[in-house]
Every structure is written in C-alpha cells, then in structure tokens.
Short mmCIF file of C-alpha atoms in Angstrom, two decimals:
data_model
loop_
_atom_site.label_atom_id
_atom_site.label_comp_id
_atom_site.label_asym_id
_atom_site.label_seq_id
_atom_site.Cartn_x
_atom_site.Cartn_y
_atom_site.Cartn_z
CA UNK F 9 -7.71 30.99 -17.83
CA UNK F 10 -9.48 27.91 -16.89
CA UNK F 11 -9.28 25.89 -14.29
CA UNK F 12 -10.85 22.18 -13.54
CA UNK F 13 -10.57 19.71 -10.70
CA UNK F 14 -12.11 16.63 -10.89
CA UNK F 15 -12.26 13.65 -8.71
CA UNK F 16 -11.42 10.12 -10.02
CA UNK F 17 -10.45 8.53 -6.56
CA UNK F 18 -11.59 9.76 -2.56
CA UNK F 19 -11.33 6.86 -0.31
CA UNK F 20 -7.91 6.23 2.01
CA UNK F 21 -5.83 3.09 1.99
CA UNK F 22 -7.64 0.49 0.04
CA UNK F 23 -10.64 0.99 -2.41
CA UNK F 24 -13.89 0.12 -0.54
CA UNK F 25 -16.96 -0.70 -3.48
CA UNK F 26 -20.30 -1.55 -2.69
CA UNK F 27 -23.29 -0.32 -2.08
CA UNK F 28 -22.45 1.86 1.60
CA UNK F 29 -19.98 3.70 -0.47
CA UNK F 30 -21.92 4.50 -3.21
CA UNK F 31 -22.34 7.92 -2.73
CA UNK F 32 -18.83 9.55 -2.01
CA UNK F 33 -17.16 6.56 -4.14
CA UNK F 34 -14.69 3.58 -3.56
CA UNK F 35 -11.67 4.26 -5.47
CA UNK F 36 -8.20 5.37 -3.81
CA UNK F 37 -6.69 8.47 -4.43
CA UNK F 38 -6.61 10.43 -8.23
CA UNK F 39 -7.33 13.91 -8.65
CA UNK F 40 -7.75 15.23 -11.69
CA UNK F 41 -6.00 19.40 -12.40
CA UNK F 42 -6.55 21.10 -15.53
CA UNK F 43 -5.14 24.57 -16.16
CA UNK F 44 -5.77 25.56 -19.82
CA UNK F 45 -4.40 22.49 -22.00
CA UNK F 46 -2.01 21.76 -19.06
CA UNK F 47 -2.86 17.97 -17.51
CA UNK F 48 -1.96 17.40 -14.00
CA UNK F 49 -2.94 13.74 -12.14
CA UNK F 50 -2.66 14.07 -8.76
CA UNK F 51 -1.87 10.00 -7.14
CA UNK F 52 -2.19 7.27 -9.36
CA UNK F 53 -5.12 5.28 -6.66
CA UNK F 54 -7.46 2.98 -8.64
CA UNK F 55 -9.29 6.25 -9.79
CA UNK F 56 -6.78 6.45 -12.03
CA UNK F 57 -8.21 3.63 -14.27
CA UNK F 58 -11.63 5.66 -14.78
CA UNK F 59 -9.55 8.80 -15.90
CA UNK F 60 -7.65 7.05 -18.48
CA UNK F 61 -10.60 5.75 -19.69
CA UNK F 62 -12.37 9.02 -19.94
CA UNK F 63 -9.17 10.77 -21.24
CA UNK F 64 -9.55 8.19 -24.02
CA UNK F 65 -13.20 9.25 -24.39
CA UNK F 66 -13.13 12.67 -24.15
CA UNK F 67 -10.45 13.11 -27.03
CA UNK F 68 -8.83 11.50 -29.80
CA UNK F 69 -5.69 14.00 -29.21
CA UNK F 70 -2.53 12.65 -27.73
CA UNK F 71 -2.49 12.35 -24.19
CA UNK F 72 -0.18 14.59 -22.19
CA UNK F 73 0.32 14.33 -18.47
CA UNK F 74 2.20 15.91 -15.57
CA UNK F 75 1.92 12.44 -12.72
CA UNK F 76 2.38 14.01 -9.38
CA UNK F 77 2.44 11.51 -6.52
CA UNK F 78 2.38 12.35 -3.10
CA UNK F 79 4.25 9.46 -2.16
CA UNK F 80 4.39 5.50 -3.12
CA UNK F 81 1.78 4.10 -0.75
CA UNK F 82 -0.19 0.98 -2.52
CA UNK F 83 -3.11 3.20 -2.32
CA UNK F 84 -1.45 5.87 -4.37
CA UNK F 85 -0.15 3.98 -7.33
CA UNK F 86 -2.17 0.99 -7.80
CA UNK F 87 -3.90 2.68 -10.15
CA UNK F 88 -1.04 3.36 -12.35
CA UNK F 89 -0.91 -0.17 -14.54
CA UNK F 90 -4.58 -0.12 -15.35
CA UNK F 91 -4.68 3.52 -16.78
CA UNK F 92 -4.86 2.76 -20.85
CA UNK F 93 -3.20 6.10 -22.34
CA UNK F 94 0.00 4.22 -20.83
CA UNK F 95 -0.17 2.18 -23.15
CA UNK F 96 -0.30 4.17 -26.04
CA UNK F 97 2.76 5.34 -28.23
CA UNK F 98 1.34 8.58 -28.69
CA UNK F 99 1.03 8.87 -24.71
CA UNK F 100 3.56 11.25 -22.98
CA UNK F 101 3.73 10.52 -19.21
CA UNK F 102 5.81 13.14 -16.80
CA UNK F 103 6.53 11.37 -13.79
CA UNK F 104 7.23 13.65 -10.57
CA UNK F 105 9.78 13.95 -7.97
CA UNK F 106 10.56 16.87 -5.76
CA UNK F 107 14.04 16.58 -5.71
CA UNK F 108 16.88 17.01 -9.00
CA UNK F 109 18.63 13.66 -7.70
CA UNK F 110 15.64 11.36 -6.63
CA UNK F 111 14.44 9.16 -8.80
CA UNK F 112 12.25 6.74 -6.46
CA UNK F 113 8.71 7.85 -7.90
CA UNK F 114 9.88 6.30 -11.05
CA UNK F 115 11.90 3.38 -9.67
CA UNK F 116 8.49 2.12 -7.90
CA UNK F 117 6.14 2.41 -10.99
CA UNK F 118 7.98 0.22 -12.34
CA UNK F 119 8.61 -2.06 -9.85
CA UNK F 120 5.01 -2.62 -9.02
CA UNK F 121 4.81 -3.91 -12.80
CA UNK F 122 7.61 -6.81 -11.68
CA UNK F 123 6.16 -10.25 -12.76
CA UNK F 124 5.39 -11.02 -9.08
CA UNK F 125 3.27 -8.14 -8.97
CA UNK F 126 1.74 -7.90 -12.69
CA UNK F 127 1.24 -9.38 -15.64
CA UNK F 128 2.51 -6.55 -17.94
CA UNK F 129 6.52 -5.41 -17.70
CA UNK F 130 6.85 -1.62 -17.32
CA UNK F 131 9.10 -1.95 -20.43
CA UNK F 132 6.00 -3.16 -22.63
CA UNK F 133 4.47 0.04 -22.01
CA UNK F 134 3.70 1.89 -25.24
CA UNK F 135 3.84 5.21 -23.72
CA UNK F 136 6.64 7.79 -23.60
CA UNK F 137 7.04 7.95 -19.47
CA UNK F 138 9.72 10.68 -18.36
CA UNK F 139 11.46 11.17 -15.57
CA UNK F 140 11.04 14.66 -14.43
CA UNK F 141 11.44 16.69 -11.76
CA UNK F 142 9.94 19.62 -9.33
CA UNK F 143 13.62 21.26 -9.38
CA UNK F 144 13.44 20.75 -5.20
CA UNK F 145 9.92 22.27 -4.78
CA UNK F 146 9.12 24.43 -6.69
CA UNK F 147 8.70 24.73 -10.70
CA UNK F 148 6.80 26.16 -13.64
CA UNK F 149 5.07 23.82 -16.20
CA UNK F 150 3.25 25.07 -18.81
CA UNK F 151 3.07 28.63 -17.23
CA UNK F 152 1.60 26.77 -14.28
CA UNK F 153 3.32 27.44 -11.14
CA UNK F 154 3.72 24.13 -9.06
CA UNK F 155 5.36 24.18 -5.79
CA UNK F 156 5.49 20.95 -3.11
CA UNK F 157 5.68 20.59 0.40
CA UNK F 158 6.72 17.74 2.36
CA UNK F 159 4.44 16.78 4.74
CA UNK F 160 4.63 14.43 8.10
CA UNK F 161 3.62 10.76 6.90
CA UNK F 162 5.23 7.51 7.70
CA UNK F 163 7.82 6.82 4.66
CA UNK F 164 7.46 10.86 3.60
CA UNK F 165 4.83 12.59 1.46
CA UNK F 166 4.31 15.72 -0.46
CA UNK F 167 1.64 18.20 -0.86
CA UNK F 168 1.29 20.12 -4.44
CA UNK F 169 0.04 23.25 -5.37
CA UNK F 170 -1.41 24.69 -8.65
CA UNK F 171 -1.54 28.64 -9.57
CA UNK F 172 -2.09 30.25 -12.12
CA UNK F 173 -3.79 33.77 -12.83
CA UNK F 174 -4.40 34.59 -9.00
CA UNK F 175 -6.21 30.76 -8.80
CA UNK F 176 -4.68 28.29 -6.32
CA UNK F 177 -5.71 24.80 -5.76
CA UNK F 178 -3.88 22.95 -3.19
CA UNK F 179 -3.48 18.68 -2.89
CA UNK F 180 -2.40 17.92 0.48
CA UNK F 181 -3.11 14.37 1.15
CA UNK F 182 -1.62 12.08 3.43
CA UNK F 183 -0.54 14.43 5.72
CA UNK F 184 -0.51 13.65 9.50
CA UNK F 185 -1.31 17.26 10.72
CA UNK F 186 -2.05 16.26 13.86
CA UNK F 187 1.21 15.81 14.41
CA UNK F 188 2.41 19.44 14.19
CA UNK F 189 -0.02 20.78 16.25
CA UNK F 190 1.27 23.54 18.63
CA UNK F 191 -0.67 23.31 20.99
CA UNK F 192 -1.09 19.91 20.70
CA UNK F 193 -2.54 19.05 24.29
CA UNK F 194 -5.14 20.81 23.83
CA UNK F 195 -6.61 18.14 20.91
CA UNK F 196 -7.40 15.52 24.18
CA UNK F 197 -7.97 18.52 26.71
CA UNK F 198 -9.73 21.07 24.95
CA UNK F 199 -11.05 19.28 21.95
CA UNK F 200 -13.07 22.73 20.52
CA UNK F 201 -10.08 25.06 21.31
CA UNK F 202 -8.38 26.01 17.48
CA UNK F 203 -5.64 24.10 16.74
CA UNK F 204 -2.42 26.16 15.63
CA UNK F 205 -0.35 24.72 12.95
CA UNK F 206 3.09 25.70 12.16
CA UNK F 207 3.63 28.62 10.06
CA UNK F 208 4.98 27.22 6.86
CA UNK F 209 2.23 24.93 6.36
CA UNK F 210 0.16 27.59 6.89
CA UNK F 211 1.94 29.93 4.15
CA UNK F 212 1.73 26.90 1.75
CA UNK F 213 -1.33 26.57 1.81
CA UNK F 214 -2.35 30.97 2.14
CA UNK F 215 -5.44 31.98 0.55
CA UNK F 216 -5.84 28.75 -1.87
CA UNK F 217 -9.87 28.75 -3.69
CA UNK F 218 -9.37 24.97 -2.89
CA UNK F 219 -7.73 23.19 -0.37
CA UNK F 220 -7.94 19.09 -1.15
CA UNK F 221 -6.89 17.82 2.26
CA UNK F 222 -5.91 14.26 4.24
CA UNK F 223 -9.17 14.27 6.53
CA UNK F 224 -9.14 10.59 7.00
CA UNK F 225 -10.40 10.73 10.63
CA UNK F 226 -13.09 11.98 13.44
CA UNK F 227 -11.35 13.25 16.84
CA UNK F 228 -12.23 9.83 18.08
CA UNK F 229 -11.59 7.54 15.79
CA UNK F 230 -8.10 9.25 15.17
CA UNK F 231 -5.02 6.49 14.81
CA UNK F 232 -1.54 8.16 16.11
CA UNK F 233 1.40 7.60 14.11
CA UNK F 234 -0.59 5.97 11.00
CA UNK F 235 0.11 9.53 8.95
CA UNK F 236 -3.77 10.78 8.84
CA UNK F 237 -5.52 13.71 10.17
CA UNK F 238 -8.56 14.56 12.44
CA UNK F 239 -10.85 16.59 9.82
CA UNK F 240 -11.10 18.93 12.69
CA UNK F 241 -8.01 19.68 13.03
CA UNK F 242 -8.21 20.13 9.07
CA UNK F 243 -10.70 22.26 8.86
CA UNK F 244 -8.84 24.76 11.79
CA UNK F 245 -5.66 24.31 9.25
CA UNK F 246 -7.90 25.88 6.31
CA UNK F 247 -9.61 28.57 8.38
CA UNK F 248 -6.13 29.72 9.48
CA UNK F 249 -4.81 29.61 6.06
CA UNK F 250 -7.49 31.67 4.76
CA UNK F 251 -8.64 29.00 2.34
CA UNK F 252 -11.85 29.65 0.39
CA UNK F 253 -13.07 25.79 0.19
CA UNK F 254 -12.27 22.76 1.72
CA UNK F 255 -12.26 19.42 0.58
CA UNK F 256 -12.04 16.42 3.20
CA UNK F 257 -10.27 13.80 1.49
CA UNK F 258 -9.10 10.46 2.00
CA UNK F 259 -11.93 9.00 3.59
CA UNK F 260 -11.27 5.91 6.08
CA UNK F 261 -11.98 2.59 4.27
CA UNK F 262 -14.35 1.49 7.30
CA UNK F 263 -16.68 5.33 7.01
CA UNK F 264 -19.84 4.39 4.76
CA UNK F 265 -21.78 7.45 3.32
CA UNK F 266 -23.47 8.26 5.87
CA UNK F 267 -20.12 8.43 7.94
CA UNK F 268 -18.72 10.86 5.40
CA UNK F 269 -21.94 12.86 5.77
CA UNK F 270 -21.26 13.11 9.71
CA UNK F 271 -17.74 13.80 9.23
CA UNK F 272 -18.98 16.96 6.97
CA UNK F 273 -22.07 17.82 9.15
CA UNK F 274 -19.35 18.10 12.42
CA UNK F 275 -16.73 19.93 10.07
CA UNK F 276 -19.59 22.89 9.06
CA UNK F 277 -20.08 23.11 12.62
CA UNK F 278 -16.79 23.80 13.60
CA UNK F 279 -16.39 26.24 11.12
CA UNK F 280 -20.04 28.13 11.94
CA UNK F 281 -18.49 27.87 15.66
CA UNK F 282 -15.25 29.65 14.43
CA UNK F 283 -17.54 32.65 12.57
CA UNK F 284 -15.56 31.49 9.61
CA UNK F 285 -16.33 32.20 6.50
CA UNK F 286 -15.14 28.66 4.95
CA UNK F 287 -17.17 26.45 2.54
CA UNK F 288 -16.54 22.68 3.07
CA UNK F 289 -17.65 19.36 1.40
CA UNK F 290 -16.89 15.54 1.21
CA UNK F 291 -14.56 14.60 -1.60
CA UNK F 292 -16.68 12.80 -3.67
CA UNK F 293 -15.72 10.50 -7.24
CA UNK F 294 -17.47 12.30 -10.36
CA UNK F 295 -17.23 15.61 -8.62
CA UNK F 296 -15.82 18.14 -10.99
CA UNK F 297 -15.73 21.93 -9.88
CA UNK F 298 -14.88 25.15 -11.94
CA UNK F 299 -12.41 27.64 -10.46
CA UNK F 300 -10.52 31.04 -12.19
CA UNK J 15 -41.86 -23.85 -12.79
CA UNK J 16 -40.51 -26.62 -15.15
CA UNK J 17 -37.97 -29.54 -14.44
CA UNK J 18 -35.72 -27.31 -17.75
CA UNK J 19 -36.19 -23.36 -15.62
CA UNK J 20 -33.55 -23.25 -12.85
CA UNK J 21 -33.90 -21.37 -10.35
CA UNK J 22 -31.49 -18.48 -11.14
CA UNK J 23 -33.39 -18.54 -14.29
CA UNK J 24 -36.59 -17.62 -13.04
CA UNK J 25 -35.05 -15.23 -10.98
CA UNK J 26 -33.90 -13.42 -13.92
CA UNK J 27 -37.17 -13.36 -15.34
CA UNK J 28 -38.70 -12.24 -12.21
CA UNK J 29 -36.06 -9.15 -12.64
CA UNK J 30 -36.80 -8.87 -16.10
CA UNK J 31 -40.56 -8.44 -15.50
CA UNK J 32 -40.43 -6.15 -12.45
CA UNK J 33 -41.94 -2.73 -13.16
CA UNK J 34 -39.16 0.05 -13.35
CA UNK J 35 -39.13 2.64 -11.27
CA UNK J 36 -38.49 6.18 -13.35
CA UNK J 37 -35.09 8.22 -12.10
CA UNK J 38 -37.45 11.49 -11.65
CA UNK J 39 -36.47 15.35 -11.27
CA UNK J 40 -38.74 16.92 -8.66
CA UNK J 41 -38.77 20.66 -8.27
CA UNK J 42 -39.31 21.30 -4.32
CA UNK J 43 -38.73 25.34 -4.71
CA UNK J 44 -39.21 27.99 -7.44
CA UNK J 45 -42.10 29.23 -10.12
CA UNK J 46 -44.18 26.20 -11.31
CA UNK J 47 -43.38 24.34 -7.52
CA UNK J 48 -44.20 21.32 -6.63
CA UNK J 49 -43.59 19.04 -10.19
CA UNK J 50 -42.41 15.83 -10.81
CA UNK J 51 -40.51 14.91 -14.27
CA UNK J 52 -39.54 11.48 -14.98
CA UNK J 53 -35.89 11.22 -16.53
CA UNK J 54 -37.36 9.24 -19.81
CA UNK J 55 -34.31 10.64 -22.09
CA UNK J 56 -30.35 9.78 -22.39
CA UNK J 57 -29.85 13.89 -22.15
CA UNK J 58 -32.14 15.94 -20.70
CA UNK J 59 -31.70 19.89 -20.80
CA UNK J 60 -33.32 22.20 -17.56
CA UNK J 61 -33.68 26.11 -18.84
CA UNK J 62 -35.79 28.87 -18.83
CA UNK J 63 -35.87 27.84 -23.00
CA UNK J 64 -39.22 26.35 -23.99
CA UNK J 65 -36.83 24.27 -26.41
CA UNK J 66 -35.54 22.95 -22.84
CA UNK J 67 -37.02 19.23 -21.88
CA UNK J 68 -37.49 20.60 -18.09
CA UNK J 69 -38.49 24.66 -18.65
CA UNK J 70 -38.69 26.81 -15.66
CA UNK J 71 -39.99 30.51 -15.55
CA UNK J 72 -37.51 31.80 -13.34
CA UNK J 73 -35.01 35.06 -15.05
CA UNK J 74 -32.62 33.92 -12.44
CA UNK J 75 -32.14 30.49 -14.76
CA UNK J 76 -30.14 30.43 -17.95
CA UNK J 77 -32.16 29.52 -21.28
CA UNK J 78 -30.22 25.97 -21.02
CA UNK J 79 -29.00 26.04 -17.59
CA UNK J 80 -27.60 22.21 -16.85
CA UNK J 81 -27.81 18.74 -18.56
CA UNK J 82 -28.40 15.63 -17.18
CA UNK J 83 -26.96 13.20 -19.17
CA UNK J 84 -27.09 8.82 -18.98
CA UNK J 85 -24.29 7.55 -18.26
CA UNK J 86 -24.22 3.65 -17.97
CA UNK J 87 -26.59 3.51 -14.47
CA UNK J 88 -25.83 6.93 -13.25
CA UNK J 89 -26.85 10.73 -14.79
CA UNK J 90 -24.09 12.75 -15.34
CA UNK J 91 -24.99 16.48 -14.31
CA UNK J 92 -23.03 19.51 -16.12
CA UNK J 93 -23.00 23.09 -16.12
CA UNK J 94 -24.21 24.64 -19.59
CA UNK J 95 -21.95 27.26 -18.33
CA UNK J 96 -25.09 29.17 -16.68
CA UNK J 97 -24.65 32.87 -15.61
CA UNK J 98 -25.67 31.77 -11.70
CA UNK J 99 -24.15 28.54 -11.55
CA UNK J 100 -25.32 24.83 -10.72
CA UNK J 101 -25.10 24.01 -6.83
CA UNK J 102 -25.10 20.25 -5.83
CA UNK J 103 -25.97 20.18 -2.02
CA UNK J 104 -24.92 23.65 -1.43
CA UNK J 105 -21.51 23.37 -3.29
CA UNK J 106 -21.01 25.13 -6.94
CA UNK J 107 -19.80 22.43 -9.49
CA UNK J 108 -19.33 22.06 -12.89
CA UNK J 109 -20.16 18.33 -13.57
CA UNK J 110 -21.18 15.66 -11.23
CA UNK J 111 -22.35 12.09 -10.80
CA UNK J 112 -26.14 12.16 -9.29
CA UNK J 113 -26.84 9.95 -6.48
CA UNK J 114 -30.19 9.46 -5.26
CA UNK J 115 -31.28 12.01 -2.84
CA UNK J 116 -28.81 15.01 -4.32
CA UNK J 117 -30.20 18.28 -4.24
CA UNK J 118 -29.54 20.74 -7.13
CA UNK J 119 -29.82 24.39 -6.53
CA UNK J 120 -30.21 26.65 -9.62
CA UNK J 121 -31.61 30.54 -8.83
CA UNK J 122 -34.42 30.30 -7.17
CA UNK J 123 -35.39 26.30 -7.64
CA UNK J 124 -34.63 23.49 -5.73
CA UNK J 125 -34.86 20.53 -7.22
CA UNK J 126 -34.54 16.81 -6.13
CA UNK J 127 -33.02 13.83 -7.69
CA UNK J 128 -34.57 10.51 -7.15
CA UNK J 129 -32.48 7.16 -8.77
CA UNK J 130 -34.94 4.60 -10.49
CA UNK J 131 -34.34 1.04 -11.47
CA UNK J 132 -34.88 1.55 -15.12
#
C-alpha cells in the first residue's frame, strides 16, 4: 500500500502571491491524497489549477478523481474552473457530498461557472463530473475507507479522513475549534493550560500519521466567530488525539513566511512543554510526504 | 545611451548582463564537510554512488539517495526511495519545492540549499 499527500494550495481565504509568501506558498486550499491508483482532491482553492496541470504531466492515462470539498467557501472552489483534466472527455470527476439527499457541492460548481461569474458554462465541460455521495459520513472507495465529520464553521464544513492498511490521514480544515473548547475560559485566563476538545472530534481524528488541520491563527490574533482556529489550540487537539504529525494549515492571508515560521516555532514549543511526542510543520505548496 | 534605447530597454540589458549567481548545495555536516557544489545541471543526483553528481562517503546514504531536479525557477527535491529517508527542515518528505535557506538532512549530512539568479 502506498500512500501520498501532496500540497497544491496552503493559504486561508484568498490566495496571497508575492515575494513574502514565497516560501510556504500563495494558493488557497487543494490537497492532494493518493492511496494506490485511488485519486482524492481535497478543496478545489486555486492550487487546484497547478494539480491539473501536473496530473496532465505526470500521465497520459485518463484522469480519475474523488473531489472532496469541505464546504463552498470562494477560497475552496475557485480553483475548480481552471483545473484542465475538466475539460477533457476522458476526465471522470466524483463530486462529494456527505449526505444521500444533498446535492449543493454540485449545485455551486456549477454556479460559479454562470456567465456573471465565468467565461466557460459548466455544461461546456468535456469531462464526465458525477454526483456522488459519502452515504451520510462514512463510505468505501476504492477499498479506501473515507469517513467525514462536520465541523463548526460559519455556513457548515466537513473534515475527511483517509485509511487504508492501518494508515490514516486526516483533512480538517476550516474548522473553528476554538469554539468547542471545554474549558473554554481558560483560552483568555490560562492561555498555556491544555485545551480539552469534545470527545468525538477527538475519536475522529484517534491516532491519524497525519493530521492536516485549520490553524489559521496565533492566540492573539484569533477572530471569534470567523470559523478559524488558534494553532494552539490545534496542536492540544492533535496531542490529545494521539496524532503522529501535524500539519498547520490554512495560513492567514496577512502571515508572510516568516509569520508561518513563528506560528510553527510557538506550536513545537507547546508541544515540547506538553512532553509530547508530536511532530509538527507549516503546510507548505510543493510539499509531498510518504506515509504506509 | 542613444535617442533609439529606452529606458526599460537598457534595463533589460543591464539584467541580461548581470553575473548569475549559482543555486549551490553546501554540505554543513557529514564525511567530506564543509563543500560547496554549484547546481550547474537540470537533474542532479546526491549518493554514496561515484556515478552520483554530488557523492558522499557516508554508509548511512543510499547509492542515489535524492534528486534535485529544475523545474522552471525552482529545484524540485525527491526521494530516490532511500533506505533512511530525505528530511527537509527536520520533516521526512518524499518530494519538495526548495526554497532558499532549506535544510536537507540525509544520515549523517546536513546540507544547505542556497537559490541563485541563474
């Protein structure tokens, strides 16, 4: 069994180029999941135009996708129209949602692609884009076992994991953990005091190798209600959860590198504080790791 | 300059002429420390392998350990599936973009990457 993650798309809410953001990249959320032959794009950000290309690149097979989205935020599916294997007829496109009777992941691809929007009608698409999905949370595709978990985030969002052979990779973006603190107080009053999260987030998320996760903000910098988390309180989620590595993902448009590199610095000393033993790292674009 | 060169014109030429600087590989740790190798190739192998373009002595290195290869302005780093692994600031990876200042751990030997201009 193999297993691949790769990251087409890091930053939060709005891609940020230039040269301050060089480092940990510009593009909004796409993460790429390979199990075996299986394909899995996590958010269609504007990362998702550099992994069509390379999907293009890397193989003149047909391409065959499983498109997860955590939810329909601009930053999540802007992406989408620019990624070129849509528009191929040999292209097949699974589009995700979590429940039998919703169809709204769907319904918003294609609106985005109304004239007001874009140039190109979703119905000139060459591709073969199907409806699918995650039978209400939980589902096998191509022997891979993919479950989702709705997290708290202003208009919903989802969280999806990926196992396979004893190998779990969790996506769990978007998520404003903060928010289901316990002992939330003690965030503002006791700032280094672990934060305890609620128990089924925590068994979602149980022993994953890799834990991608919303860590969009610093304790002070933190905006309530906005559907992002403190990366310390991420990083107490993980070492509660038992997670191997974590990911802080979804960086805040206005962080430049050397923000991100603070943001990790102040995360591996919370977890040296904790005696944990927790590897963590900046999500960064053209990052690729090996797991299983 | 002449009444015909504008002045974004000789700015280009100015940029034209400049002297490129190298992208470089320097080994900070491990047998053979300190060395500099300038990244003159579109792929570039690191191994213990003489046949490598960067060869280390070190048995805790794979004969072709990790490539480095050009990819428009960047290197593109990858794992030559190595028995110990390639670590990119402390983190195991498979592939990554460089970016100037990344440090690549491989057994023993720490190695630097500096981004040129050419």
């Amino acid at each position: 069994m193999s297993l691949f993650v790769r990251f087409w798309g890091t930053r939060g809410s709005i891609p940020t180029p230039g040269h301050s953001t060089r480092r940990y990249g510009g593009n909004t959320s796409c993460v790429e999941v390979r199990v075996d032959d299986a394909l899995f794009i996590c958010d269609g950000g504007t990362g998702m135009r550099e992994l069509g290309e390379a999907l293009l690149a890397r193989s003149s097979d047909p391409v065959d996708a499983h498109l997860l989205l955590s939810h329909t935020h601009w930053d999540h599916i802007q992406g989408f129209p620019f990624f070129l294997p849509a528009y191929r007829s040999t292209t097949t496109l699974r589009v995700y949602d979590v429940e039998r009777d919703d169809d709204r992941v769907h319904r918003l691809l294609l609106g985005q692609m109304r004239p007001e929007y874009f140039p190109v009608d979703f119905s000139e698409l060459g591709s073969r884009i199907v409806p699918s999905h995650l039978d209400g949370g939980c589902t096998t595709i191509e022997g891979v076992t993919v479950r989702a978990f709705e997290q708290v985030h202003p208009g919903r969002s989802f969280a999806f994991s990926f196992a396979k052979g004893g190998t779990k990779v969790v996506y769990a973006t978007d998520s404003e953990l903060d928010r289901t603190v316990i002992n939330r107080s003690d965030i503002l009053d006791r700032p280094h005091a672990l934060r305890a999260l609620p128990r089924d987030a925590l068994a979602f998320v149980a022993d994953a190798d890799l834990l991608i996760a919303d860590a969009q903000y610093n304790d002070d910098d933190y905006r309530d209600g906005w559907g992002h988390a403190r990366a310390n309180t991420v990083v107490d989620f993980a070492i509660q959860a038992g997670a191997k590595q974590l990911v802080l993902f979804h960086h805040d448009p206005t962080q430049t590198d050397a923000d991100v590199d603070g943001k990790v610095e102040r995360a591996m000393a919370r977890i040296r504080a904790a005696g944990a033993a927790l590897t963590v790292f900046g999500a960064r674009e053209g990052l690729e790791l090996k797991l299983g | 300059m002449t009444e015909e060169t504008t002045l974004d014109e000789l700015g280009i030429a100015v940029r034209l002429a400049a002297p490129r600087r190298p992208f470089v590989l320097i080994q900070l740790e491990g047998p053979g420390a300190p060395r500099e190798v300038p990244l003159e190739l579109p792929e570039f192998v690191v191994g213990r392998s003489l046949q490598a373009h960067f060869t280390i002595d070190s048995s805790r290195i794979s004969r072709q350990h990790f490539t480095l290869r050009r990819q428009g302005p960047d290197y593109l780093l990858t794992d030559l599936d190595s028995a110990n692994g390639v670590f990119l600031n402390g983190v195991r990876v498979h592939s990554a973009v460089l970016r100037d200042g990344d440090m690549v751990q491989i057994g023993d030997v720490v190695l630097l990457y500096r981004e040129g201009d050419g």
